Every structure is written in structure tokens, then in C-alpha cells.
PDB file of C-alpha atoms and ligand atoms in Angstrom:
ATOM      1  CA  UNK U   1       0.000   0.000   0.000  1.00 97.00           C
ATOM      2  CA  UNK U   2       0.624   3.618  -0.396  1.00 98.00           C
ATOM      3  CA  UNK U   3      -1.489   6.211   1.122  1.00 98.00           C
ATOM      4  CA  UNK U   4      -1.602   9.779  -0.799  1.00 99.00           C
ATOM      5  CA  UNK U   5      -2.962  12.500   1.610  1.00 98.00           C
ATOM      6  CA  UNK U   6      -3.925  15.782   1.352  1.00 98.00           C
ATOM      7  CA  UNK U   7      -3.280  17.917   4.130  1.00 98.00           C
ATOM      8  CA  UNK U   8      -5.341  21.115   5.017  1.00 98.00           C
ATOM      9  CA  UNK U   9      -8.961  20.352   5.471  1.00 97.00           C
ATOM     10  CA  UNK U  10      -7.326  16.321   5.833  1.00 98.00           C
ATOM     11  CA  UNK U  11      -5.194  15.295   8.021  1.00 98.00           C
ATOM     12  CA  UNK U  12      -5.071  18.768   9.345  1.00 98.00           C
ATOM     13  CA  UNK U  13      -7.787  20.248  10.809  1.00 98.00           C
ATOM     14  CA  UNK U  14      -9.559  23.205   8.172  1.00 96.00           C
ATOM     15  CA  UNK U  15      -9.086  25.795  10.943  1.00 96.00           C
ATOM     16  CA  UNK U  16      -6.578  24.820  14.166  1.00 97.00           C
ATOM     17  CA  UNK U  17      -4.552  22.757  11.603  1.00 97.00           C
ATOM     18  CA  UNK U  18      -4.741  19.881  14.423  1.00 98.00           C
ATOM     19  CA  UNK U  19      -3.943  16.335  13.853  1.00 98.00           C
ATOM     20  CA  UNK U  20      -3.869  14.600  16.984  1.00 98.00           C
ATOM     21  CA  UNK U  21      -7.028  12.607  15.792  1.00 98.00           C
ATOM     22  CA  UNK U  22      -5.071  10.822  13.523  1.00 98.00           C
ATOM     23  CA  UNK U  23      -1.675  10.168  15.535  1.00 98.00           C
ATOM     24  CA  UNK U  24      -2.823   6.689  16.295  1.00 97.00           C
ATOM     25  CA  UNK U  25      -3.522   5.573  12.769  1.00 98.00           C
ATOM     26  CA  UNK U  26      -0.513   7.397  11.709  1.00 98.00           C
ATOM     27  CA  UNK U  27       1.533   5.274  14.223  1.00 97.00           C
ATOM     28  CA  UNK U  28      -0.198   1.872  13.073  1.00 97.00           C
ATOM     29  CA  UNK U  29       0.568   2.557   9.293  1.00 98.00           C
ATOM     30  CA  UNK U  30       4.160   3.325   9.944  1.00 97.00           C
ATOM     31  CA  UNK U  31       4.608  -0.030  12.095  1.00 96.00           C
ATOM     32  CA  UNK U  32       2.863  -1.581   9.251  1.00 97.00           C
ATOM     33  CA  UNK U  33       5.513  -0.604   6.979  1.00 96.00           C
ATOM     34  CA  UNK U  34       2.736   1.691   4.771  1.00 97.00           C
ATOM     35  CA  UNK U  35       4.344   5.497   3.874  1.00 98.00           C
ATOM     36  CA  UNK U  36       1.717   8.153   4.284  1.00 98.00           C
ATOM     37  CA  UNK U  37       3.169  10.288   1.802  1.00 98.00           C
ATOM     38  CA  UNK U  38       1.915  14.204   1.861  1.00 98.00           C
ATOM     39  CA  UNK U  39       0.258  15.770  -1.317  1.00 98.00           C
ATOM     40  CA  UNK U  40      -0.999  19.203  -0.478  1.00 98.00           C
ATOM     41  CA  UNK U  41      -0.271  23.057  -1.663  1.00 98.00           C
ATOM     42  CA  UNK U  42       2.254  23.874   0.858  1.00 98.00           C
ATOM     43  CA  UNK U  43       5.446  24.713   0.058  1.00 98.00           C
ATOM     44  CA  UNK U  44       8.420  22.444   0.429  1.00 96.00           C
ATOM     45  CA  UNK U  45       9.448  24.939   3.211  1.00 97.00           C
ATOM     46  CA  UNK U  46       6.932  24.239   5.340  1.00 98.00           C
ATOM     47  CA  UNK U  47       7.001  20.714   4.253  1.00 97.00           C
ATOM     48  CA  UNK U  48      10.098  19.871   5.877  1.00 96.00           C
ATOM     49  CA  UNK U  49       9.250  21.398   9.340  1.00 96.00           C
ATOM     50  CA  UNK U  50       5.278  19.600   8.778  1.00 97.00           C
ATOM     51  CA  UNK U  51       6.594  16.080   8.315  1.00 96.00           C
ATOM     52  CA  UNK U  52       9.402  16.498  11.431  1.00 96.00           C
ATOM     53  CA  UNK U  53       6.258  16.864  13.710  1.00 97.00           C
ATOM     54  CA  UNK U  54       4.131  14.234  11.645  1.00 98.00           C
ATOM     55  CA  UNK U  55       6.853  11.769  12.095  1.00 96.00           C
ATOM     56  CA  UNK U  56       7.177  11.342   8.135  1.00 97.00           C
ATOM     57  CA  UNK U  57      10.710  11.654   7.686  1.00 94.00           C
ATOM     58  CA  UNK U  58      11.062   8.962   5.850  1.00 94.00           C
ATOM     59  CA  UNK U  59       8.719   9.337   3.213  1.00 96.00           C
ATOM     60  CA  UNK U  60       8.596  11.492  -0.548  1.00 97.00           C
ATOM     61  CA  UNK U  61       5.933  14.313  -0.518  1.00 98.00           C
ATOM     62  CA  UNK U  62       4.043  16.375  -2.636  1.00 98.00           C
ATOM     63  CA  UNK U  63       4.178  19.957  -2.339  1.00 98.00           C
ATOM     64  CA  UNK U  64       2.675  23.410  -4.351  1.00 98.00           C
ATOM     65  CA  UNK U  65       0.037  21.100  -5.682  1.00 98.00           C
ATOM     66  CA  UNK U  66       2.319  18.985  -7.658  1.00 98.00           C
ATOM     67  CA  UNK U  67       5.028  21.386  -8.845  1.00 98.00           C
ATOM     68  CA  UNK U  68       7.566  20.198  -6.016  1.00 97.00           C
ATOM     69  CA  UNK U  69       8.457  16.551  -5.271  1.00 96.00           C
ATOM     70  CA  UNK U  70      10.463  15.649  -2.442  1.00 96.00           C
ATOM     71  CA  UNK U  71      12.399  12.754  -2.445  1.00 94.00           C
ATOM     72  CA  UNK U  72      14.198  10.747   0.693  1.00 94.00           C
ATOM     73  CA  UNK U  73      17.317   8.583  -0.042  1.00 90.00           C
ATOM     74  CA  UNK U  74      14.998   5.489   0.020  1.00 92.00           C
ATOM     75  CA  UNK U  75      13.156   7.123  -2.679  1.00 94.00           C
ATOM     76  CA  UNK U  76      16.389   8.061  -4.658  1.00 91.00           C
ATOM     77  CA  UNK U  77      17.342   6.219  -7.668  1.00 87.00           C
ATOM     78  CA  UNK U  78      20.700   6.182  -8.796  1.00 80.00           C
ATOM     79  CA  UNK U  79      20.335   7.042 -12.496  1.00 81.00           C
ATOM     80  CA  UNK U  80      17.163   8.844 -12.551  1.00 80.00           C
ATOM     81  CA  UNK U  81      18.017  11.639 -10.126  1.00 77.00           C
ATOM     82  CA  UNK U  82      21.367  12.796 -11.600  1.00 67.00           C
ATOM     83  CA  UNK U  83      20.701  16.738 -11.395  1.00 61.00           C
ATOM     84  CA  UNK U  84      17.668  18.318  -8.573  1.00 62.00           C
ATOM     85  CA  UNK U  85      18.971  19.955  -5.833  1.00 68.00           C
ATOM     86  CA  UNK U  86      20.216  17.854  -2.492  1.00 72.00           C
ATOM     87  CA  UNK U  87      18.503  19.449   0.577  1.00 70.00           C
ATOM     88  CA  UNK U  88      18.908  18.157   4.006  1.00 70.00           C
ATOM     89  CA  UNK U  89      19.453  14.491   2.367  1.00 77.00           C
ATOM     90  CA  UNK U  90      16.484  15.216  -0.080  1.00 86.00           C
ATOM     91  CA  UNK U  91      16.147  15.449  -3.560  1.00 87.00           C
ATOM     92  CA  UNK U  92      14.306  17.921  -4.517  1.00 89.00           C
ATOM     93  CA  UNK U  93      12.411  18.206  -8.227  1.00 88.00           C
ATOM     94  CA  UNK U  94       9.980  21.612  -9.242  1.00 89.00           C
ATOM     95  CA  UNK U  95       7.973  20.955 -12.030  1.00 91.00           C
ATOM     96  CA  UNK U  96       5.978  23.387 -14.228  1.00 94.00           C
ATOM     97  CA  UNK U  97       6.154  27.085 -13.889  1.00 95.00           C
ATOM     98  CA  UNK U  98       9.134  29.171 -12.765  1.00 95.00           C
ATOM     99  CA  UNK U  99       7.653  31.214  -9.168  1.00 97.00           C
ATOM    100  CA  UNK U 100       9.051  34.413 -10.945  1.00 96.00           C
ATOM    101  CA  UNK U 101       7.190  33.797 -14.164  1.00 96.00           C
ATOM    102  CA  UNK U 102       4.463  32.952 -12.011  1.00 97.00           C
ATOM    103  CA  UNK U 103       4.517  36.161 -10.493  1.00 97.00           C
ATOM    104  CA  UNK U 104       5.378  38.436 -13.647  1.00 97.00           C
ATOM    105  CA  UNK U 105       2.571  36.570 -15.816  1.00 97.00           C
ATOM    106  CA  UNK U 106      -0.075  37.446 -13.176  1.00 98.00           C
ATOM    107  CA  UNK U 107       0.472  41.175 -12.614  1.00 98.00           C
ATOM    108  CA  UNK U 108       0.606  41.255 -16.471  1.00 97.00           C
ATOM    109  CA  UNK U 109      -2.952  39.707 -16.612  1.00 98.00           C
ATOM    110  CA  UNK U 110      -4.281  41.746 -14.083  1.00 98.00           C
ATOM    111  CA  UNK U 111      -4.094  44.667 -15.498  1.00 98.00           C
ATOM    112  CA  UNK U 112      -4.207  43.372 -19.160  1.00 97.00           C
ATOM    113  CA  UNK U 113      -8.150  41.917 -17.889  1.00 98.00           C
ATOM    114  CA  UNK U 114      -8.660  44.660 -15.409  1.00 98.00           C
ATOM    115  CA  UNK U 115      -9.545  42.005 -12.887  1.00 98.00           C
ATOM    116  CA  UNK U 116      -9.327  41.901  -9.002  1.00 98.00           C
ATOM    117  CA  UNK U 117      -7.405  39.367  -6.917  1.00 98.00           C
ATOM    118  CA  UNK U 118      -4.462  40.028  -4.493  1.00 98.00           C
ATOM    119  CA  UNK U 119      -1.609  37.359  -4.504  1.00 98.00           C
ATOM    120  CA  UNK U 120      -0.520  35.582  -1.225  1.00 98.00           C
ATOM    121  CA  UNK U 121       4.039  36.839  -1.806  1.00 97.00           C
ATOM    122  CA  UNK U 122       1.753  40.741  -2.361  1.00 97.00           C
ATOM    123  CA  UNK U 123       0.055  40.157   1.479  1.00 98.00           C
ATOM    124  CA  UNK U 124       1.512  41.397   4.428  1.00 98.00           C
ATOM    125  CA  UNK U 125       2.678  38.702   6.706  1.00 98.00           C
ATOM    126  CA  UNK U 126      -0.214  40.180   9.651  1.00 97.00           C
ATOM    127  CA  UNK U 127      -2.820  39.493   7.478  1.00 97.00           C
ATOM    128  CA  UNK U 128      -1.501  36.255   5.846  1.00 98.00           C
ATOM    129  CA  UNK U 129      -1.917  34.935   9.762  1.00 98.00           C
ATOM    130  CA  UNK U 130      -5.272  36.290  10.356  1.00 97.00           C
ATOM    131  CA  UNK U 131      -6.889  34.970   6.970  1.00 96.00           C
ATOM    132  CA  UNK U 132      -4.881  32.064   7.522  1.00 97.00           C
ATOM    133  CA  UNK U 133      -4.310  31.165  11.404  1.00 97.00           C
ATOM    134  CA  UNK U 134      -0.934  30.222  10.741  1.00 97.00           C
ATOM    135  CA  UNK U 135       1.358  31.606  13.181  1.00 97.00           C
ATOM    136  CA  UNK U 136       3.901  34.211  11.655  1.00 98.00           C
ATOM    137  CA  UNK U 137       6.671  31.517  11.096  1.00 98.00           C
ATOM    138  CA  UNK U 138       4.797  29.131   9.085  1.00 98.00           C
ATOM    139  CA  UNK U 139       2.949  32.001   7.457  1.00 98.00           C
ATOM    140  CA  UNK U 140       7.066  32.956   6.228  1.00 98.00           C
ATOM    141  CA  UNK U 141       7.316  29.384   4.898  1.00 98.00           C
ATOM    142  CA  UNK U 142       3.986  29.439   2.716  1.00 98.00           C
ATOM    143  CA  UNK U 143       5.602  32.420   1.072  1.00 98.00           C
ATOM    144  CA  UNK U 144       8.707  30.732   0.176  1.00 98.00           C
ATOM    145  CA  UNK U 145       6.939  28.841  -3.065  1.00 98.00           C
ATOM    146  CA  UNK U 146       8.783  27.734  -5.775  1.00 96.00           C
ATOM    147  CA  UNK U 147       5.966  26.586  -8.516  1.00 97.00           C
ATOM    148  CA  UNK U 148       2.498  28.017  -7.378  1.00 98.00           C
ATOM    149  CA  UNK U 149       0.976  31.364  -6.372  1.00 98.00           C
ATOM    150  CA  UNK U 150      -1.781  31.381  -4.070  1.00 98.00           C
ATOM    151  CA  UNK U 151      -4.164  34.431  -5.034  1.00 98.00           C
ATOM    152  CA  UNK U 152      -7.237  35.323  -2.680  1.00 97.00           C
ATOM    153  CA  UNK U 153      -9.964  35.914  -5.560  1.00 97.00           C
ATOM    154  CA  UNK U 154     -11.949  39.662  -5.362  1.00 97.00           C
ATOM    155  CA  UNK U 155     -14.263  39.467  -8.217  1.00 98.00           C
ATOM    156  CA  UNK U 156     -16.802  37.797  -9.985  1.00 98.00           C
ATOM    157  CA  UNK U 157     -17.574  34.214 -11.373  1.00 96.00           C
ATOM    158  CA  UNK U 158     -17.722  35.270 -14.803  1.00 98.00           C
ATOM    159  CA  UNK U 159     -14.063  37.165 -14.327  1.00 98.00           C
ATOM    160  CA  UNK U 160     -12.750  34.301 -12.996  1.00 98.00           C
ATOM    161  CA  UNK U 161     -14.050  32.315 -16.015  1.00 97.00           C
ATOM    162  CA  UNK U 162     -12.184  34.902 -18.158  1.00 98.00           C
ATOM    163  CA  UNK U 163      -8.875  34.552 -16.042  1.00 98.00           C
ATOM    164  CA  UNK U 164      -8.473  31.043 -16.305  1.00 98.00           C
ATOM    165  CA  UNK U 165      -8.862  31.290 -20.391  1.00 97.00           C
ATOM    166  CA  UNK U 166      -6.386  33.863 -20.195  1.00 97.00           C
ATOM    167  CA  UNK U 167      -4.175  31.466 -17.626  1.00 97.00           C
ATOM    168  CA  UNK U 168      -4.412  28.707 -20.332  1.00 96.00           C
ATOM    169  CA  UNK U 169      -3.374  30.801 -23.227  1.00 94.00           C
ATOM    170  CA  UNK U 170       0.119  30.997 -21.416  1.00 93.00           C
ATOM    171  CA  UNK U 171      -0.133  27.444 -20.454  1.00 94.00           C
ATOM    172  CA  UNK U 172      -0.842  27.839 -17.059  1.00 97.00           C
ATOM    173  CA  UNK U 173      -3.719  26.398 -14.707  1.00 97.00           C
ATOM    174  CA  UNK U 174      -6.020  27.336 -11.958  1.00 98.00           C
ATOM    175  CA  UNK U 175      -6.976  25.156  -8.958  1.00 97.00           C
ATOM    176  CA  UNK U 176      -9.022  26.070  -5.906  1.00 96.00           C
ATOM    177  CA  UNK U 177      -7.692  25.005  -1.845  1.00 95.00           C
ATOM    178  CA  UNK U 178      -9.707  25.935   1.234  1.00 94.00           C
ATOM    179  CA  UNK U 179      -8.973  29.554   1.274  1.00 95.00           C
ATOM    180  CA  UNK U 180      -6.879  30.460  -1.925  1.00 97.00           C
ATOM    181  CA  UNK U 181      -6.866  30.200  -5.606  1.00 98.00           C
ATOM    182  CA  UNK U 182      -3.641  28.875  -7.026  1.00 98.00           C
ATOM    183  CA  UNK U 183      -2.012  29.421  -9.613  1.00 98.00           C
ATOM    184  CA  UNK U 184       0.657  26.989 -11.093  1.00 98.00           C
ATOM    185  CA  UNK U 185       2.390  25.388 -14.781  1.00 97.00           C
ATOM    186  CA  UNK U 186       1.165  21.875 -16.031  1.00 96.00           C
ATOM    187  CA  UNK U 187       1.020  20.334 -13.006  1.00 97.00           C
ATOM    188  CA  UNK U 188      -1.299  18.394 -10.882  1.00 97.00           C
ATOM    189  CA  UNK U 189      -1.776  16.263  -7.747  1.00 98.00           C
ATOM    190  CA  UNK U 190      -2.708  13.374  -9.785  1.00 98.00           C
ATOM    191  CA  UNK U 191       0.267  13.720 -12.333  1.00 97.00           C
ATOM    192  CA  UNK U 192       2.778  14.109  -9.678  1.00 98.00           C
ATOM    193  CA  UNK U 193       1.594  10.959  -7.431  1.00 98.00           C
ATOM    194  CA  UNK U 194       1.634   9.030 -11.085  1.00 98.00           C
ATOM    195  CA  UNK U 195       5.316  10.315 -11.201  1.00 96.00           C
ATOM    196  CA  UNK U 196       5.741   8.902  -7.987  1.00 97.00           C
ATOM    197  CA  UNK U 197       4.269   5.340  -8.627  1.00 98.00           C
ATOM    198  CA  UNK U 198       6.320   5.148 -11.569  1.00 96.00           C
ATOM    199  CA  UNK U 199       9.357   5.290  -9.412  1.00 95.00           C
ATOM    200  CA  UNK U 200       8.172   3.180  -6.466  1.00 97.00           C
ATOM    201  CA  UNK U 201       7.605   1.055  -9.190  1.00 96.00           C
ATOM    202  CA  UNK U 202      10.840   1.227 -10.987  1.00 94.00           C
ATOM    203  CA  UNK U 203      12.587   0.891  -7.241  1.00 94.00           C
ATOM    204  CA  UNK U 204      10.598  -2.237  -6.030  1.00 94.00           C
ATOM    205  CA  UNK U 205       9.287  -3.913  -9.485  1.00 94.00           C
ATOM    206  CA  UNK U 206       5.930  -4.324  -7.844  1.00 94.00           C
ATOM    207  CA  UNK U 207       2.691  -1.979  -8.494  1.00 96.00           C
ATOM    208  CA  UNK U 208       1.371  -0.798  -4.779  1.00 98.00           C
ATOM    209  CA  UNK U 209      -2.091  -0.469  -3.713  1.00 98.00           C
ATOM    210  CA  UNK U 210      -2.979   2.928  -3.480  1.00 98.00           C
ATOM    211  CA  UNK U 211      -5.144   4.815  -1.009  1.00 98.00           C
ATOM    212  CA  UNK U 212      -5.764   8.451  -1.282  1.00 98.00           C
ATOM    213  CA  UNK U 213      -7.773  11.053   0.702  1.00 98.00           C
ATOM    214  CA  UNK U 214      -8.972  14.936   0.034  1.00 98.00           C
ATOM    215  CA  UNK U 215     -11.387  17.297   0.512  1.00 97.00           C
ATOM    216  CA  UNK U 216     -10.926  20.113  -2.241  1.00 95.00           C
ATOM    217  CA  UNK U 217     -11.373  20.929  -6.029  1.00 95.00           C
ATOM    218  CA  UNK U 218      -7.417  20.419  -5.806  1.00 96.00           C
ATOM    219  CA  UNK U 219      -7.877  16.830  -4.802  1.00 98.00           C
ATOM    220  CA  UNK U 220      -9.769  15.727  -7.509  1.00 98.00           C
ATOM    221  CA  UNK U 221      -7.074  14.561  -9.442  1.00 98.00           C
ATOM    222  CA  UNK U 222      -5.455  13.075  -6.227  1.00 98.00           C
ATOM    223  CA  UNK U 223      -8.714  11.194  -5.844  1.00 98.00           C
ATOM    224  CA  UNK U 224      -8.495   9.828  -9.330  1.00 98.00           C
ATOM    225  CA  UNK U 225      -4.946   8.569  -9.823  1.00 98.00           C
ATOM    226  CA  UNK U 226      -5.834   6.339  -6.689  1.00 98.00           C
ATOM    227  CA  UNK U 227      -7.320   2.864  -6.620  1.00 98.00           C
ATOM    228  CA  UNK U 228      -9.309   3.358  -3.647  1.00 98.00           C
ATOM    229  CA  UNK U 229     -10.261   7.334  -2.813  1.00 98.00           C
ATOM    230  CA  UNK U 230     -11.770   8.779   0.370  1.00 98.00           C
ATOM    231  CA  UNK U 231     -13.357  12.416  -0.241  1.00 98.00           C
ATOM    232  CA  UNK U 232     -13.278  13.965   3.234  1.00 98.00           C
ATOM    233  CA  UNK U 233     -16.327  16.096   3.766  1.00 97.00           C
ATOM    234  CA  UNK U 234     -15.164  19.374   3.541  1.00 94.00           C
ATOM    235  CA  UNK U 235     -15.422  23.044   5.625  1.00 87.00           C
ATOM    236  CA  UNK U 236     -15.663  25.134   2.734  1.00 80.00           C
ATOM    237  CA  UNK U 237     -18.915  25.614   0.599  1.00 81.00           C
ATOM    238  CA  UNK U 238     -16.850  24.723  -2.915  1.00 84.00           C
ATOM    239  CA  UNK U 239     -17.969  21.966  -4.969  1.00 84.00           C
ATOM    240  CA  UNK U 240     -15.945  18.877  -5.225  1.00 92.00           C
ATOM    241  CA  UNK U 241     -17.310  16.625  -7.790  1.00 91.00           C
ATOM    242  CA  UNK U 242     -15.279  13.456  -8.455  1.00 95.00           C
ATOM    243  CA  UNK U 243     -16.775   9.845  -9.980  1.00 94.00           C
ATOM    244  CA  UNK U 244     -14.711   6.574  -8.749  1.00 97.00           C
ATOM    245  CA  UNK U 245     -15.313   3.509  -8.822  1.00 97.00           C
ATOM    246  CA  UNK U 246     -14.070   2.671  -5.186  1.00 98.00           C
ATOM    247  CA  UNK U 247     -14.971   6.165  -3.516  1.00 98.00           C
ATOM    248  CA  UNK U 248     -15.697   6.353  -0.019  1.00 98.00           C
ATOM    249  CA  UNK U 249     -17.343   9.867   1.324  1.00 97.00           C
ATOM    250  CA  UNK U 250     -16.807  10.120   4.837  1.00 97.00           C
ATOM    251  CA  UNK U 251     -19.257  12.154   7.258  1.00 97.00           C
ATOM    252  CA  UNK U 252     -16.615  14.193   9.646  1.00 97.00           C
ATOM    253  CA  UNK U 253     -14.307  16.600   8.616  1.00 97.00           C
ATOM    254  CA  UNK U 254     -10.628  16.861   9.111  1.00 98.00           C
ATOM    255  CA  UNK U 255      -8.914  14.307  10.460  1.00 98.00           C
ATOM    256  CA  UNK U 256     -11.447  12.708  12.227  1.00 98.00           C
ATOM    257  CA  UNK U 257     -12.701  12.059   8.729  1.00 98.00           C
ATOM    258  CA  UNK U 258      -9.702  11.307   7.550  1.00 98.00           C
ATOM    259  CA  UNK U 259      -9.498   8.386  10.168  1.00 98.00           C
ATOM    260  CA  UNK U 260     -12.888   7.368   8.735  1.00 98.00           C
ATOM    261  CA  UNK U 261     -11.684   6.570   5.677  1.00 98.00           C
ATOM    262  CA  UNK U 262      -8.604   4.813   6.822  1.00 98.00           C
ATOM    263  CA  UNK U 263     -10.997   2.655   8.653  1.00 98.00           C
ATOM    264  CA  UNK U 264     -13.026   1.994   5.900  1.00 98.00           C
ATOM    265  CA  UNK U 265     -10.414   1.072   3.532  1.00 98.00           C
ATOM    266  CA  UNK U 266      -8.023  -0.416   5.509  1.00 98.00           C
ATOM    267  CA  UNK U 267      -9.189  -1.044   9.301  1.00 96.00           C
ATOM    268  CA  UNK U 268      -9.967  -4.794   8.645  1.00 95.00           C
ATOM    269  CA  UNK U 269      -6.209  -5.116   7.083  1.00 93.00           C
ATOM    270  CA  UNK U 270      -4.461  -3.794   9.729  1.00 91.00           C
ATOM    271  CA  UNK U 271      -6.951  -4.811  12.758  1.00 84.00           C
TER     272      UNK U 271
HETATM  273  C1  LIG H   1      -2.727  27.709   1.192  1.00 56.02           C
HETATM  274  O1  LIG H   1      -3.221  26.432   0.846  1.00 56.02           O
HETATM  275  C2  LIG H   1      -4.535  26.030   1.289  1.00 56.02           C
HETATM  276  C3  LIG H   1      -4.779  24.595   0.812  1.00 56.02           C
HETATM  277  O2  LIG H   1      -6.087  24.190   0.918  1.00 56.02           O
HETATM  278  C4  LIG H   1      -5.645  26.945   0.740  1.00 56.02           C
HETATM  279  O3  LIG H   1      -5.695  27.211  -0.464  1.00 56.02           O
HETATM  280  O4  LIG H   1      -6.463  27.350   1.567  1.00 56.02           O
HETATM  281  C5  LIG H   1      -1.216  27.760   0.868  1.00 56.02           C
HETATM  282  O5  LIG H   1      -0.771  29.089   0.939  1.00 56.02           O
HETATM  283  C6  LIG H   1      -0.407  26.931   1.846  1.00 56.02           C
HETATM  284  O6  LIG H   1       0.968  27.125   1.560  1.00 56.02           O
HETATM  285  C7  LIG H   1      -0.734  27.347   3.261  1.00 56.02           C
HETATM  286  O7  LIG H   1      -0.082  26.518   4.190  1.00 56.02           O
HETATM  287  C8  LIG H   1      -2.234  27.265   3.502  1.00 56.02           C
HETATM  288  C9  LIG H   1      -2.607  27.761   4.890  1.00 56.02           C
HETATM  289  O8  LIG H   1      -3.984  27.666   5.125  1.00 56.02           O
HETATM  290  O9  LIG H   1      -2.948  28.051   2.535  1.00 56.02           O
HETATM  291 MG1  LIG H   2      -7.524  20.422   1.539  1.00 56.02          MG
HETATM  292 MG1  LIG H   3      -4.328  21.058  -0.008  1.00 56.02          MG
END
């Protein structure tokens, strides 16, 4: 098995960003040998401090919604990773969009539609933690992004309609988190966990199992590169419409919902 997670609104609670409700399943998964591997729209910044206090060390993660991959030596290969940078014993690959491109491309289109949003690296850092509740350290280490640009949207459906044409035109996409917009290159969650079945693959000659949970428009791609999906009932009002064939909805939020699903899909294998 390998279990994909998202992590705000997920494992993490929507608003306190708790996860204590999970700790025990996270425990039995790692003593069963199964990685919990992080696919979310942090940055790899705050990646590396998250997965110290989630005791996931060892795994690969996911970060800025697929443009960053993270890669532990057990995860290394010793052809295929000749070049990304080496960071604290990681290999790190971006994918995508250039952050400075990002950035350049969307003032350019903001004034070129006349449309109104205000990007996450334009917000002071007081007002990143009160839309947010991150405290003022993590809030630094959402701003350090490296393949996606959050933007809090301040007009209309039908301008938003019009940006994301626009976005497309310079090969670019739109997703939707809990609180922000984000904008990114030709990336996705469900791309960059196919990337990283292909290797596990490649590593171990065997195809895994693979279990993956979400709550957002940003997870519906997650939700469909994995055999068996869990959509996590979400606290936000936006729409997440996915069709599986082994999808289980759960009835909490957060992690409490996110140990529903673990239960559902894997509480008689690991009873
Ligand atoms: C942003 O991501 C969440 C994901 O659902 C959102 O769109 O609401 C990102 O800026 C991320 O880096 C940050 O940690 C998070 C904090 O709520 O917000
Ligand atoms: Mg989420
Ligand atoms: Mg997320």
C-alpha cells in the first residue's frame, strides 16, 4: 500500500490545523511498513518542518500542488536523479512554472483583464496569519513557493471564467484550496503521485495499492490517480465533484474524517 494525503482540510484540521485525531492511525501505518506520503499546496518549506512533527521523515511528498516533489534517499534512484537539488538528504524536483514567471505573468494579466485578486508573496505577513491562522513563522514558509501562487480571488464568477482562459493561453492552470486560488504550470496532484508510482515502481518492481484522501477541487485529481479514494467532507462551501469507482465519502471533517476513511479502507487489514 501507499497512502496519498492531502493535508489542510485532511489530516489537518480546516481551521486549528490539528492532527492529533489521527496520531494513532498514523503510528499503526508506519509499524505496518505503509508510507503516508503528503500531497498538499504547501510549500516544500513548510514541508520539511510539517513532516518532522508528523513523524514522516522517511517518506517522498508532494508539495505546491504537484510542482515540487520531495524525495528521501529510500526514494532516490541512482540514475534517474542525476541533477535536482540535495537538501537536508532530499532530492528535490519543481515541475511546471518558474515562481518568478508565475509572479510576472499574473500582474501582467491583471491589469491586461482589469480584474481583481491580491496574490498571497503581495500580502503582508499580519494578514496572511489572520486569513490564515498560521502563526507568523509558518505564514514565512507558505511564502517561500517555488511553482504556485496562491491568489485570494476579489471578483466575480464570470471574471474568474475569463482569467483562467487567459491562464491557459500561457499554459498555465487554476486550482481552488480551502482559502486560496492557485495558480501553477502543467502540473497536478494526480500527475505528480503518477510520477511517484512510476518510481516506487521502478525501485521495487511491484505496483502498490494505493489509497488516497482529500477534501478540495485540488484533490480531484489526487482522488483519481488512486485505486481506492476517500473524499473527506469538507469546511468550505466549494464543490468537489469526483466519480470513482471505489470512492468512499466520509461524514466528519478533518482528520477525524480522515481516520474514517482509513478505517473503511483499511481497518480490517491492519486490525
Ligand atoms: C494555502 O493552501 C490552502 C490549501 O487548501 C488553501 O488554499 O487554503 C497555501 O498558501 C499553503 O501554503 C498554506 O499553508 C495554507 C494555509 O492555510 O494556505
Ligand atoms: Mg484540503
Ligand atoms: Mg491542499
Amino acid at each position: 500500500y501507499l497512502v496519498f494525503t492531502d493535508l489542510d482540510g485532511s489530516l489537518l484540521d480546516h481551521h486549528s490545523y490539528d492532527w492529533q485525531p489521527a496520531a494513532p492511525w498514523l503510528m499503526r501505518l508506519g509499524e505496518a511498513g505503509i508510507p503516508v506520503i503528503p500531497v498538499t499546496s504547501k510549500t516544500r518549506s513548510e514541508l520539511l518542518e510539517l513532516r518532522r512533527e508528523l513523524g514522516l521523515e522517511k517518506t517522498p511528498f508532494i508539495g505546491e500542488n504537484g510542482a515540487v516533489i520531495g524525495l528521501p534517499p529510500s526514494w532516490q534512484h541512482a540514475t534517474l536523479d542525476r541533477d535536482p537539488d540535495d537538501i537536508e538528504g532530499l532530492r528535490i524536483k519543481t515541475l511546471g512554472a518558474d515562481i518568478n514567471f508565475l509572479r510576472q505573468r499574473l500582474e501582467v494579466l491583471r491589469e491586461h483583464l482589469g480584474c481583481r485578486f491580491r496574490c498571497l508573496s503581495e500580502m503582508p505577513l499580519e494578514e496572511i496569519v489572520a486569513e490564515t491562522g498560521l502563526s507568523e513563522p509558518a505564514a514565512r514558509r507558505a511564502v517561500a513557493r517555488e511553482g504556485s501562487e496562491p491568489i485570494l480571488w476579489e471578483d466575480d464568477a464570470r471574471a474568474l471564467d475569463e482569467f483562467r482562459a487567459a491562464l491557459k493561453d500561457d499554459a498555465l492552470t487554476l486550482t481552488q484550496g480551502g482559502r486560496f486560488h492557485h495558480v501553477m504550470g502543467d502540473v497536478d496532484k494526480g500527475r505528480a503521485i503518477d510520477w511517484l508510482v512510476a518510481r516506487f515502481v521502478a525501485l521495487r518492481g511491484a505496483s502498490p495499492v494505493t489509497l488516497g484522501l482529500g477534501d478540495g477541487p485540488n484533490d480531484v485529481s489526487l482522488l483519481q490517480a488512486v485505486d481506492r479514494a476517500v473524499l473527506i467532507r469538507g469546511c468550505h462551501s466549494h464543490p468537489v465533484e469526483v466519480s470513482h469507482p471505489s470512492l468512499y465519502s466520509t461524514r466528519r471533517a478533518g482528520p477525524h474524517g480522515w481516520v474514517e476513511g482509513i478505517e473503511h479502507w483499511l481497518g480490517e487489514t491492519l486490525a
